[in-house]
Coordinates of C-alpha atoms (C1' of nucleotides) in Angstrom, one line a residue:
Chain A
X1207 CA 0.0 0.0 0.0
X1208 CA 2.1 2.9 -1.2
X1209 CA 0.0 5.7 0.1
X1210 CA 1.7 8.4 -1.9
X1211 CA 0.0 11.7 -0.8
X1212 CA -0.8 12.4 -4.4
X1213 CA 1.2 15.1 -6.0
X1214 CA 4.0 13.0 -7.7
X1215 CA 2.9 11.9 -11.1
X1216 CA 4.3 8.3 -11.0
X1217 CA 5.1 7.1 -14.4
X1218 CA 2.6 4.3 -13.8
X1219 CA -0.2 6.7 -12.8
X1220 CA 0.5 8.7 -16.0
X1221 CA 0.2 5.7 -18.2
X1222 CA -3.0 4.7 -16.4
X1223 CA -4.5 8.1 -16.9
X1224 CA -3.7 7.9 -20.6
X1225 CA -5.3 4.5 -20.8
X1226 CA -8.4 5.8 -19.1
X1227 CA -8.6 8.7 -21.5
X1228 CA -8.1 6.4 -24.5
X1229 CA -10.9 4.1 -23.3
X1230 CA -13.3 7.1 -22.9
X1231 CA -12.3 8.4 -26.3
X1232 CA -12.8 5.0 -28.0
X1233 CA -16.1 4.5 -26.2
X1234 CA -17.3 7.8 -27.4
X1235 CA -16.4 6.9 -31.0
X1236 CA -18.2 3.6 -30.6
X1237 CA -21.2 5.4 -29.2
X1238 CA -21.4 7.7 -32.2
X1239 CA -20.9 5.0 -34.7
X1240 CA -23.0 2.2 -33.2
X1241 CA -25.4 4.0 -31.0
X1242 CA -26.1 3.7 -27.4
X1243 CA -27.1 0.0 -27.6
X1244 CA -24.0 -0.7 -29.7
X1245 CA -21.8 0.8 -27.0
X1246 CA -20.5 -2.5 -25.5
X1247 CA -17.3 -3.1 -23.5
X1248 CA -16.2 -5.7 -26.0
X1249 CA -16.6 -3.3 -28.9
X1250 CA -14.6 -0.7 -27.1
X1251 CA -11.9 -3.2 -26.2
X1252 CA -11.8 -4.7 -29.7
X1253 CA -11.3 -1.2 -31.1
X1254 CA -8.3 -0.6 -29.0
X1255 CA -6.8 -4.0 -29.3
X1256 CA -7.6 -5.2 -25.8
X1257 CA -10.1 -7.6 -24.2
X1258 CA -13.2 -6.7 -22.4
X1259 CA -12.2 -7.9 -18.9
X1260 CA -9.2 -5.6 -19.0
X1261 CA -11.4 -2.6 -19.0
X1262 CA -12.5 -3.6 -15.5
X1263 CA -9.1 -2.4 -14.3
X1264 CA -10.2 1.1 -15.2
X1265 CA -14.0 1.1 -14.8
X1266 CA -16.0 -0.9 -12.4
X1267 CA -18.8 -1.6 -14.9
X1268 CA -20.2 -0.6 -18.1
X1269 CA -22.6 1.7 -16.3
X1270 CA -19.6 3.3 -14.5
X1271 CA -17.9 3.9 -17.9
X1272 CA -21.0 5.5 -19.3
X1273 CA -21.3 7.7 -16.2
X1274 CA -17.8 8.9 -16.6
X1275 CA -18.4 9.7 -20.3
X1276 CA -21.6 11.6 -19.3
X1277 CA -19.6 13.8 -16.9
X1278 CA -17.0 14.4 -19.6
X1279 CA -19.7 15.3 -22.1
X1280 CA -21.3 17.8 -19.7
X1281 CA -18.0 19.4 -19.1
X1282 CA -17.2 19.5 -22.8
X1283 CA -20.6 21.0 -23.4
X1284 CA -20.0 23.6 -20.7
X1285 CA -16.6 24.5 -22.3
X1286 CA -18.3 24.9 -25.7
X1287 CA -20.9 27.2 -24.2
X1288 CA -18.2 29.1 -22.4
X1289 CA -16.4 29.5 -25.7
X1290 CA -19.5 30.8 -27.4
X1291 CA -20.1 33.2 -24.5
X1292 CA -16.6 34.5 -24.6
X1293 CA -16.7 35.0 -28.4
X1294 CA -20.0 36.9 -28.3
X1295 CA -19.8 40.5 -29.3
X1296 CA -20.8 42.8 -27.8
X1297 CA -19.9 41.1 -24.6
X1298 CA -23.1 41.8 -22.8
X1299 CA -25.2 39.1 -21.0
X1300 CA -28.1 39.2 -23.4
X1301 CA -25.9 38.6 -26.4
X1302 CA -24.0 36.0 -24.5
X1303 CA -27.2 34.2 -23.6
X1304 CA -28.2 34.1 -27.2
X1305 CA -24.8 32.8 -28.2
X1306 CA -25.0 30.1 -25.5
X1307 CA -28.4 29.0 -26.6
X1308 CA -27.3 28.7 -30.2
X1309 CA -24.2 26.8 -29.1
X1310 CA -26.4 24.5 -27.1
X1311 CA -28.6 23.7 -30.1
X1312 CA -25.6 23.3 -32.3
X1313 CA -23.9 20.9 -29.9
X1314 CA -27.1 18.9 -29.6
X1315 CA -27.9 18.6 -33.3
X1316 CA -24.3 17.9 -34.1
X1317 CA -23.9 15.2 -31.4
X1318 CA -27.2 13.5 -31.3
X1319 CA -26.1 10.3 -29.7
X1320 CA -24.3 12.2 -26.9
X1321 CA -27.2 14.5 -26.4
X1322 CA -29.5 11.6 -26.0
X1323 CA -27.2 10.2 -23.3
X1324 CA -27.3 13.5 -21.4
X1325 CA -30.9 14.6 -21.8
X1326 CA -32.9 11.7 -23.0
X1327 CA -34.4 8.8 -21.2
X1328 CA -31.7 6.2 -22.1
X1329 CA -28.7 7.4 -20.0
X1330 CA -29.7 7.4 -16.4
X1331 CA -32.0 4.6 -15.2
X1332 CA -35.5 5.8 -15.4
X1333 CA -36.7 4.4 -12.1
X1334 CA -34.0 4.6 -9.5
X1335 CA -34.9 8.1 -8.5
X1336 CA -38.1 6.8 -7.0
X1337 CA -36.2 4.9 -4.4
X1338 CA -33.4 7.5 -4.0
X1339 CA -33.4 8.7 -0.4
X1340 CA -33.9 12.5 -0.3
X1341 CA -30.6 13.0 1.6
X1342 CA -28.4 11.1 -0.8
X1343 CA -25.3 13.0 -1.8
X1344 CA -25.1 14.3 -5.3
X1345 CA -23.6 12.0 -7.9
X1346 CA -20.8 13.2 -10.1
X1347 CA -23.3 13.2 -13.0
X1348 CA -25.7 15.5 -11.0
X1349 CA -22.8 17.8 -10.2
X1350 CA -21.8 18.1 -13.8
X1351 CA -25.4 18.7 -14.8
X1352 CA -25.5 21.4 -12.2
X1353 CA -22.5 23.1 -13.6
X1354 CA -24.2 23.0 -17.0
X1355 CA -27.3 24.5 -15.7
X1356 CA -25.3 27.2 -13.9
X1357 CA -24.1 28.5 -17.3
X1358 CA -27.6 29.5 -18.3
X1359 CA -28.7 30.4 -14.8
X1360 CA -25.7 32.7 -14.4
X1361 CA -26.4 34.5 -17.7
X1362 CA -30.1 35.0 -16.9
X1363 CA -29.1 36.3 -13.5
X1364 CA -26.6 38.7 -15.0
X1365 CA -29.3 39.9 -17.4
X1366 CA -31.7 40.5 -14.5
X1367 CA -29.2 42.2 -12.3
X1368 CA -28.2 44.6 -15.1
X1369 CA -31.6 45.4 -16.3
X1370 CA -34.5 43.7 -14.5
X1371 CA -37.0 42.0 -16.7
X1372 CA -40.7 41.8 -15.8
X1373 CA -41.4 39.1 -13.3
X1374 CA -44.5 37.8 -11.7
X1375 CA -45.1 39.2 -8.2
X1376 CA -44.1 36.8 -5.5
X1377 CA -47.6 37.1 -4.0
X1378 CA -49.2 36.0 -7.3
X1379 CA -47.4 32.7 -7.3
X1380 CA -48.9 29.5 -6.0
X1381 CA -47.7 28.9 -2.5
X1382 CA -46.4 25.4 -3.3
X1383 CA -44.4 26.7 -6.2
X1384 CA -43.1 29.7 -4.3
X1385 CA -41.9 27.6 -1.4
X1386 CA -40.0 25.3 -3.8
X1387 CA -38.5 28.3 -5.6
X1388 CA -37.4 29.8 -2.3
X1389 CA -35.8 26.6 -1.2
X1390 CA -34.0 26.3 -4.6
X1391 CA -32.8 29.9 -4.4
X1392 CA -31.1 29.3 -1.1
X1393 CA -28.9 26.7 -2.8
X1394 CA -27.6 29.2 -5.4
X1395 CA -24.7 31.6 -5.1
X1396 CA -26.7 34.7 -6.2
X1397 CA -30.0 35.8 -4.7
X1398 CA -32.7 36.7 -7.2
X1399 CA -36.3 37.5 -6.8
X1400 CA -38.5 34.4 -6.8
X1401 CA -40.3 35.7 -9.8
X1402 CA -37.1 35.8 -11.8
X1403 CA -36.4 32.2 -11.0
X1404 CA -39.8 31.4 -12.3
X1405 CA -39.0 33.2 -15.5
X1406 CA -35.7 31.4 -15.8
X1407 CA -37.5 28.0 -15.5
X1408 CA -39.9 29.0 -18.2
X1409 CA -37.0 29.9 -20.5
X1410 CA -35.2 26.7 -19.8
X1411 CA -38.3 24.6 -20.3
X1412 CA -38.7 26.1 -23.8
X1413 CA -35.1 25.8 -24.8
X1414 CA -34.9 22.3 -23.5
X1415 CA -38.2 21.3 -25.1
X1416 CA -37.4 22.8 -28.4
X1417 CA -34.0 21.2 -28.7
X1418 CA -35.2 17.8 -27.4
X1419 CA -38.0 17.7 -29.8
X1420 CA -35.7 18.5 -32.7
X1421 CA -33.0 16.0 -31.8
X1422 CA -35.4 13.2 -30.9
X1423 CA -37.3 13.7 -34.1
X1424 CA -40.5 14.7 -32.5
X1425 CA -40.8 17.8 -34.6
X1426 CA -40.6 16.1 -38.0
X1427 CA -44.4 15.8 -38.0
X1428 CA -44.5 19.5 -38.7
X1429 CA -41.1 20.7 -39.8
X1430 CA -38.2 19.4 -41.8
X1431 CA -35.7 22.0 -40.6
X1432 CA -36.2 23.3 -37.1
X1433 CA -33.7 26.1 -37.2
X1434 CA -36.1 28.8 -38.2
X1435 CA -38.5 27.8 -35.4
X1436 CA -35.6 27.7 -33.0
X1437 CA -34.6 31.2 -33.9
X1438 CA -38.2 32.4 -33.6
X1439 CA -38.4 30.8 -30.1
X1440 CA -35.1 32.5 -29.2
X1441 CA -36.6 35.8 -30.3
X1442 CA -39.6 35.3 -28.0
X1443 CA -37.3 34.4 -25.2
X1444 CA -35.3 37.5 -25.7
X1445 CA -38.6 39.5 -25.5
X1446 CA -39.5 37.7 -22.3
X1447 CA -36.2 38.8 -20.8
X1448 CA -36.6 42.3 -22.0
X1449 CA -33.6 42.1 -24.3
X1450 CA -35.3 42.0 -27.7
X1451 CA -32.9 44.7 -28.8
X1452 CA -30.0 42.4 -28.3
X1453 CA -31.6 39.8 -30.5
X1454 CA -32.1 42.3 -33.2
X1455 CA -28.5 43.4 -33.2
X1456 CA -27.1 39.9 -33.6
X1457 CA -27.0 38.2 -37.0
X1458 CA -28.0 34.5 -37.0
X1459 CA -24.6 33.2 -38.1
Chain B
X910 CA -53.8 -21.3 -48.2
X911 CA -57.3 -20.9 -46.9
X912 CA -57.9 -17.4 -48.2
X913 CA -60.9 -16.7 -46.1
X914 CA -62.1 -13.3 -47.2
X915 CA -61.6 -12.2 -43.6
X916 CA -64.8 -11.6 -41.7
X917 CA -65.2 -15.1 -40.1
X918 CA -63.4 -15.2 -36.8
X919 CA -61.8 -18.7 -37.1
X920 CA -61.4 -20.2 -33.7
X921 CA -57.7 -20.4 -34.5
X922 CA -57.5 -16.7 -35.3
X923 CA -59.2 -15.9 -32.1
X924 CA -56.8 -17.9 -30.1
X925 CA -53.9 -16.2 -32.0
X926 CA -55.3 -12.8 -31.3
X927 CA -55.6 -13.6 -27.6
X928 CA -52.0 -14.8 -27.5
X929 CA -50.8 -11.7 -29.2
X930 CA -52.6 -9.6 -26.6
X931 CA -51.2 -11.6 -23.8
X932 CA -47.7 -11.2 -25.1
X933 CA -48.1 -7.5 -25.4
X934 CA -49.6 -7.3 -21.9
X935 CA -46.9 -9.4 -20.4
X936 CA -44.2 -7.4 -22.2
X937 CA -45.6 -4.2 -20.9
X938 CA -45.6 -5.6 -17.4
X939 CA -41.9 -6.6 -17.8
X940 CA -41.2 -3.1 -19.2
X941 CA -42.6 -1.5 -16.1
X942 CA -40.9 -3.9 -13.7
X943 CA -37.5 -4.3 -15.3
X944 CA -37.1 -1.2 -17.4
X945 CA -36.5 -0.8 -21.1
X946 CA -33.2 -2.8 -21.0
X947 CA -34.8 -5.6 -19.0
X948 CA -37.5 -6.0 -21.6
X949 CA -36.2 -9.2 -23.2
X950 CA -38.1 -11.7 -25.2
X951 CA -36.9 -14.4 -22.9
X952 CA -38.2 -12.6 -19.9
X953 CA -41.6 -12.2 -21.5
X954 CA -41.7 -15.8 -22.6
X955 CA -40.6 -16.9 -19.2
X956 CA -43.4 -14.9 -17.5
X957 CA -46.0 -16.6 -19.7
X958 CA -44.6 -20.1 -19.4
X959 CA -43.3 -20.2 -23.0
X960 CA -39.9 -20.2 -24.7
X961 CA -38.5 -17.2 -26.5
X962 CA -38.5 -18.7 -30.0
X963 CA -42.2 -19.2 -29.8
X964 CA -42.7 -15.4 -29.7
X965 CA -41.4 -15.3 -33.2
X966 CA -44.7 -16.9 -34.4
X967 CA -46.3 -13.6 -33.4
X968 CA -43.7 -10.9 -33.8
X969 CA -40.9 -10.8 -36.3
X970 CA -38.4 -9.5 -33.8
X971 CA -38.0 -7.8 -30.5
X972 CA -38.0 -4.5 -32.3
X973 CA -41.3 -5.4 -33.9
X974 CA -42.8 -6.3 -30.6
X975 CA -41.7 -3.0 -29.1
X976 CA -43.1 -1.1 -32.1
X977 CA -46.5 -2.7 -31.6
X978 CA -46.5 -1.8 -27.9
X979 CA -45.6 1.7 -28.8
X980 CA -48.6 2.0 -31.1
X981 CA -50.8 0.5 -28.4
X982 CA -49.5 3.0 -25.9
X983 CA -50.2 5.9 -28.2
X984 CA -53.7 4.7 -28.7
X985 CA -54.2 4.1 -25.0
X986 CA -52.9 7.6 -24.4
X987 CA -55.2 9.0 -27.0
X988 CA -58.1 7.2 -25.4
X989 CA -57.2 8.6 -22.0
X990 CA -57.0 12.1 -23.4
X991 CA -60.3 11.6 -25.2
X992 CA -61.9 10.5 -21.9
X993 CA -60.6 13.6 -20.1
X994 CA -61.9 15.8 -22.9
X995 CA -65.3 14.2 -22.8
X996 CA -65.5 14.6 -19.0
X997 CA -64.5 18.2 -19.0
X998 CA -67.2 20.6 -17.8
X999 CA -68.1 23.0 -19.3
X1000 CA -67.6 21.2 -22.5
X1001 CA -65.8 24.0 -24.3
X1002 CA -62.6 23.7 -26.2
X1003 CA -60.5 25.7 -23.7
X1004 CA -61.6 23.7 -20.8
X1005 CA -61.1 20.5 -22.8
X1006 CA -57.6 21.5 -23.7
X1007 CA -56.7 22.1 -20.1
X1008 CA -58.2 18.7 -19.2
X1009 CA -56.2 17.0 -22.0
X1010 CA -53.0 18.7 -20.9
X1011 CA -53.5 17.6 -17.3
X1012 CA -54.4 14.1 -18.5
X1013 CA -51.2 14.0 -20.5
X1014 CA -49.0 14.9 -17.6
X1015 CA -50.8 12.4 -15.4
X1016 CA -50.4 9.6 -17.9
X1017 CA -46.7 10.5 -18.3
X1018 CA -45.9 10.7 -14.6
X1019 CA -47.9 7.6 -13.8
X1020 CA -46.3 5.5 -16.6
X1021 CA -42.7 6.8 -16.7
X1022 CA -41.3 3.8 -18.5
X1023 CA -43.9 3.8 -21.2
X1024 CA -43.6 7.6 -21.6
X1025 CA -39.8 7.2 -22.1
X1026 CA -40.6 4.7 -24.8
X1027 CA -42.8 7.1 -26.7
X1028 CA -41.2 10.4 -26.2
X1029 CA -37.6 9.8 -25.1
X1030 CA -34.5 8.8 -27.0
X1031 CA -34.6 5.1 -26.2
X1032 CA -37.5 3.8 -28.2
X1033 CA -36.8 4.7 -31.8
X1034 CA -33.3 4.4 -33.1
X1035 CA -31.7 7.7 -32.8
X1036 CA -29.9 7.7 -36.1
X1037 CA -32.0 6.0 -38.8
X1038 CA -34.0 9.1 -39.6
X1039 CA -30.8 10.5 -41.1
X1040 CA -30.8 7.9 -43.8
X1041 CA -34.6 7.7 -44.1
X1042 CA -35.7 8.6 -47.7
X1043 CA -38.0 11.6 -47.7
X1044 CA -40.7 9.8 -49.6
X1045 CA -40.9 6.8 -47.2
X1046 CA -44.4 5.9 -46.2
X1047 CA -45.4 6.6 -42.7
X1048 CA -44.7 3.8 -40.2
X1049 CA -47.5 2.7 -37.9
X1050 CA -45.7 4.3 -35.1
X1051 CA -45.6 7.6 -36.9
X1052 CA -49.3 7.3 -37.7
X1053 CA -50.1 6.7 -34.1
X1054 CA -48.0 9.6 -33.1
X1055 CA -49.9 11.7 -35.6
X1056 CA -53.2 10.7 -34.1
X1057 CA -51.9 11.7 -30.7
X1058 CA -50.8 15.1 -31.9
X1059 CA -54.1 15.5 -33.6
X1060 CA -55.9 15.6 -30.3
X1061 CA -54.0 18.7 -29.1
X1062 CA -54.0 20.2 -32.6
X1063 CA -57.7 19.8 -32.9
X1064 CA -58.4 21.4 -29.6
X1065 CA -56.2 24.4 -30.3
X1066 CA -57.8 24.7 -33.7
X1067 CA -61.3 24.6 -32.1
X1068 CA -60.3 27.3 -29.7
X1069 CA -59.0 29.5 -32.5
X1070 CA -62.1 29.0 -34.7
X1071 CA -64.4 29.8 -31.8
X1072 CA -62.5 32.8 -30.5
X1073 CA -59.3 33.7 -32.4
X1074 CA -56.4 34.3 -30.2
X1075 CA -53.7 36.7 -31.1
X1076 CA -51.2 35.4 -33.7
X1077 CA -48.1 36.8 -35.3
X1078 CA -48.8 38.3 -38.7
X1079 CA -47.8 36.0 -41.5
X1080 CA -45.6 38.7 -42.9
X1081 CA -43.6 39.0 -39.7
X1082 CA -42.5 35.3 -39.8
X1083 CA -39.2 34.3 -41.1
X1084 CA -39.7 33.1 -44.7
X1085 CA -38.1 29.7 -44.1
X1086 CA -40.4 29.1 -41.1
X1087 CA -43.5 30.4 -42.9
X1088 CA -42.8 28.1 -45.9
X1089 CA -42.6 25.1 -43.7
X1090 CA -45.7 26.0 -41.7
X1091 CA -47.6 26.4 -45.0
X1092 CA -46.5 23.0 -46.2
X1093 CA -47.5 21.5 -42.9
X1094 CA -50.8 23.2 -42.9
X1095 CA -51.7 21.7 -46.3
X1096 CA -51.4 18.2 -44.8
X1097 CA -54.0 19.0 -42.1
X1098 CA -57.8 18.6 -42.3
X1099 CA -58.5 22.1 -41.1
X1100 CA -57.0 25.3 -42.5
X1101 CA -55.7 27.7 -39.9
X1102 CA -53.8 30.9 -40.3
X1103 CA -50.0 30.3 -40.3
X1104 CA -49.6 32.4 -37.2
X1105 CA -52.0 30.1 -35.3
X1106 CA -49.9 27.1 -36.3
X1107 CA -46.9 28.9 -34.9
X1108 CA -48.7 29.5 -31.6
X1109 CA -49.7 25.8 -31.5
X1110 CA -46.1 24.7 -31.9
X1111 CA -45.1 27.1 -29.1
X1112 CA -47.7 25.6 -26.8
X1113 CA -46.7 22.1 -27.7
X1114 CA -43.0 22.7 -27.1
X1115 CA -43.7 24.0 -23.7
X1116 CA -46.1 21.2 -22.7
X1117 CA -43.7 18.6 -24.1
X1118 CA -40.6 20.3 -22.5
X1119 CA -42.3 20.6 -19.2
X1120 CA -43.5 17.0 -19.0
X1121 CA -40.3 15.6 -20.4
X1122 CA -38.1 17.4 -17.9
X1123 CA -40.3 16.2 -15.1
X1124 CA -40.5 12.6 -16.1
X1125 CA -36.8 12.3 -17.0
X1126 CA -35.8 13.9 -13.8
X1127 CA -34.2 17.0 -15.4
X1128 CA -36.2 19.3 -13.1
X1129 CA -35.1 17.8 -9.8
X1130 CA -32.2 20.3 -9.7
X1131 CA -34.8 23.0 -8.9
X1132 CA -38.0 21.4 -7.8
X1133 CA -39.1 18.3 -5.9
X1134 CA -42.7 18.4 -7.0
X1135 CA -43.3 19.8 -10.5
X1136 CA -47.1 20.0 -10.3
X1137 CA -47.3 23.6 -9.2
X1138 CA -44.9 24.6 -12.0
X1139 CA -46.9 22.6 -14.4
X1140 CA -50.1 24.4 -13.4
X1141 CA -48.4 27.7 -13.7
X1142 CA -47.2 26.9 -17.2
X1143 CA -50.7 25.8 -18.0
X1144 CA -52.1 29.1 -16.9
X1145 CA -49.6 30.9 -19.1
X1146 CA -50.6 28.8 -22.0
X1147 CA -54.2 29.6 -21.4
X1148 CA -53.3 33.3 -21.5
X1149 CA -51.4 32.8 -24.7
X1150 CA -54.5 31.3 -26.3
X1151 CA -56.7 34.0 -24.9
X1152 CA -58.6 31.6 -22.6
X1153 CA -57.3 32.7 -19.2
X1154 CA -60.9 32.9 -18.1
X1155 CA -61.3 29.2 -18.7
X1156 CA -58.3 28.4 -16.6
X1157 CA -59.7 30.5 -13.8
X1158 CA -63.1 28.6 -13.8
X1159 CA -61.5 25.2 -13.5
X1160 CA -60.4 23.8 -10.2
X1161 CA -57.2 21.9 -10.3
X1162 CA -58.7 18.5 -9.6
Chain C
dC982 C1' -58.7 -40.3 -42.6
dA983 C1' -55.0 -37.8 -44.6
dT984 C1' -52.9 -33.4 -45.4
dG985 C1' -51.0 -29.3 -44.6
dA986 C1' -50.8 -25.2 -41.8
dT987 C1' -49.8 -23.8 -37.1
dA988 C1' -47.7 -23.4 -32.5
dG989 C1' -44.7 -24.9 -29.6
dT990 C1' -40.2 -27.2 -28.3
dG991 C1' -34.9 -27.7 -27.6
dA992 C1' -30.4 -27.0 -29.6
dA993 C1' -27.3 -24.0 -31.3
dC994 C1' -24.7 -19.5 -33.0
dG995 C1' -22.8 -15.3 -31.9
dG996 C1' -23.2 -11.6 -29.0
dT997 C1' -23.3 -9.3 -24.3
dG998 C1' -21.7 -8.0 -19.0
dT999 C1' -19.1 -9.8 -15.5
dT1000 C1' -16.1 -12.8 -12.4
dA1001 C1' -12.1 -15.7 -11.3
dG1002 C1' -7.6 -17.2 -11.8
dC1003 C1' -3.1 -16.9 -13.9
dG1004 C1' 1.2 -15.0 -15.6
dA1005 C1' 4.0 -11.3 -17.1
dA1006 C1' 5.7 -6.8 -16.5
dC1007 C1' 6.8 -3.1 -13.6
dG1008 C1' 8.3 0.1 -9.6
dG1009 C1' 10.2 0.7 -5.1
dC1010 C1' 13.3 -1.0 -1.5
dG1011 C1' 16.9 -3.4 0.9
Chain D
dC1482 C1' 21.4 -6.0 -8.2
dG1483 C1' 17.5 -9.1 -6.5
dC1484 C1' 13.4 -9.5 -4.1
dC1485 C1' 8.3 -8.6 -3.8
dG1486 C1' 4.0 -6.6 -4.0
dT1487 C1' 1.1 -4.1 -7.1
dT1488 C1' -0.7 -3.6 -11.5
dC1489 C1' -2.2 -5.2 -15.9
dG1490 C1' -3.8 -7.9 -19.4
dC1491 C1' -5.0 -12.4 -20.8
dT1492 C1' -8.0 -16.8 -21.1
dA1493 C1' -11.9 -19.4 -19.4
dA1494 C1' -16.1 -19.5 -17.8
dC1495 C1' -21.1 -18.3 -16.3
dA1496 C1' -25.4 -16.4 -17.3
dC1497 C1' -28.1 -13.9 -20.2
dC1498 C1' -29.5 -12.0 -24.7
dG1499 C1' -31.7 -12.1 -29.9
dT1500 C1' -32.3 -15.1 -33.5
dT1501 C1' -32.4 -19.3 -36.5
dC1502 C1' -33.2 -24.1 -37.4
dA1503 C1' -34.9 -28.6 -37.2
dC1504 C1' -38.4 -31.1 -35.2
dT1505 C1' -42.8 -32.5 -33.2
dA1506 C1' -47.3 -32.3 -31.6
dT1507 C1' -51.9 -30.3 -32.5
dC1508 C1' -55.8 -29.2 -35.2
dA1509 C1' -59.0 -27.5 -39.0
dT1510 C1' -60.1 -28.9 -43.2
dG1511 C1' -60.1 -31.4 -48.0

DNA sequence: CATGATAGTGAACGGTGTTAGCGAACGGCG
DNA sequence: CGCCGTTCGCTAACACCGTTCACTATCATG
């Protein structure tokens, strides 16, 4: 038991980290080529000239491998959003939010299989949440999802703090809803009016719904190309946040 | 080849139909208990005291069995919506739409596994649509999904025809979006202004997004119980359709 | 009754996730 | 350097999966 206090990058640890990365990269390639169901440990191992049991030296199960990939994907998505935010000109929160939204859709439509893993019903077991104890610690996947949500949340918060958009009065909200929003707000770094959190949820529901429907093919009954609808929704969201002027000044690229 | 001109319910055909039904019922039970991945032909067969190969006398593959279940689920969902619509009092389109929306959420949250099969990313292959020829005939699943969409579409249409809600002017819509909406409109039984179709899509996106997020657990980062948010969204949709009065008159059940 | 369609069986093929046991390579330490 | 424990990858194996095949009962019908 060589309890190295971390720090020193043993040659062995370095090789191990490289192998872990190669496995995840290969798995992701298999995921894209063969789909979620085709993502088998044996296929991954085959692709890198190994055998399936060897993968268990690095991941405790197929499920664990998938979870690690999901976390990586969330972080990659966050990075891509951050890049779009940084590149947005003018560098104002409204324009940045539009850029992030477009980057989100682009990422989703470009990497359909990965998106399905993160936001669809396939990735996480559908049922376990029922039995999950309320005080369970957050899983790495949930943490990564939280970081992702924070990108949009932070931008909407910045927009509000700079120029408050109209929000429903706290008194007009259903008590049950208000109580939950208050509890949620307490877990966040910034403090916003409850009504603003409600508006944020509305925006996120529409963005999520729009992109999900497009990627999962549930919009084909009406439209072949959903981009124009997406842009129109984006325009409406900008109006909702009182930043329609920002939408008007940004070309659709 | 006894080419009975249909009509006569041979004893044999009756038994066969019963077996088909039993297989589908059993499969659905397995789906609920074991999840999508646990829905195996062998498990179904085991549960009914048969062997897996025997199922191939009734369904050409596991995929085919799942497709048939999906169609049944769509129809069951439609029936449930229709029941809610019929039971709505007063029997006016706005109240009926609210009833249908609530029934949709109730069905989804009550049958999570089934909902994931219909509206998530697991059921239909994620990629084949890319290679699907544009002139391919509609699959039974697509037809069933169309019947489902028609319920909400019909109600929104009825609301508009009775008391037109505000719609964006056709001239203000992006040409690409307008063209697609026009093409879609031509495939429908009723003729509505293009702007009304746009509003319908907006409503559907929000309803779908809301229910999907709740069922797939993507709302847990903010809320424990999504019902109050759902009701608030519903109220906003009613306002969008100019029927806020109908929402106010209906208790939340 | 004889015939042919039908519904079920068990065996088998190739695939999967996963575990157990073995040997070879490797890094740290006396 | 040589020892020794850890790590790593392998093969073999188990249980399960979808699917095909050959075979046998059953049963309605000519």
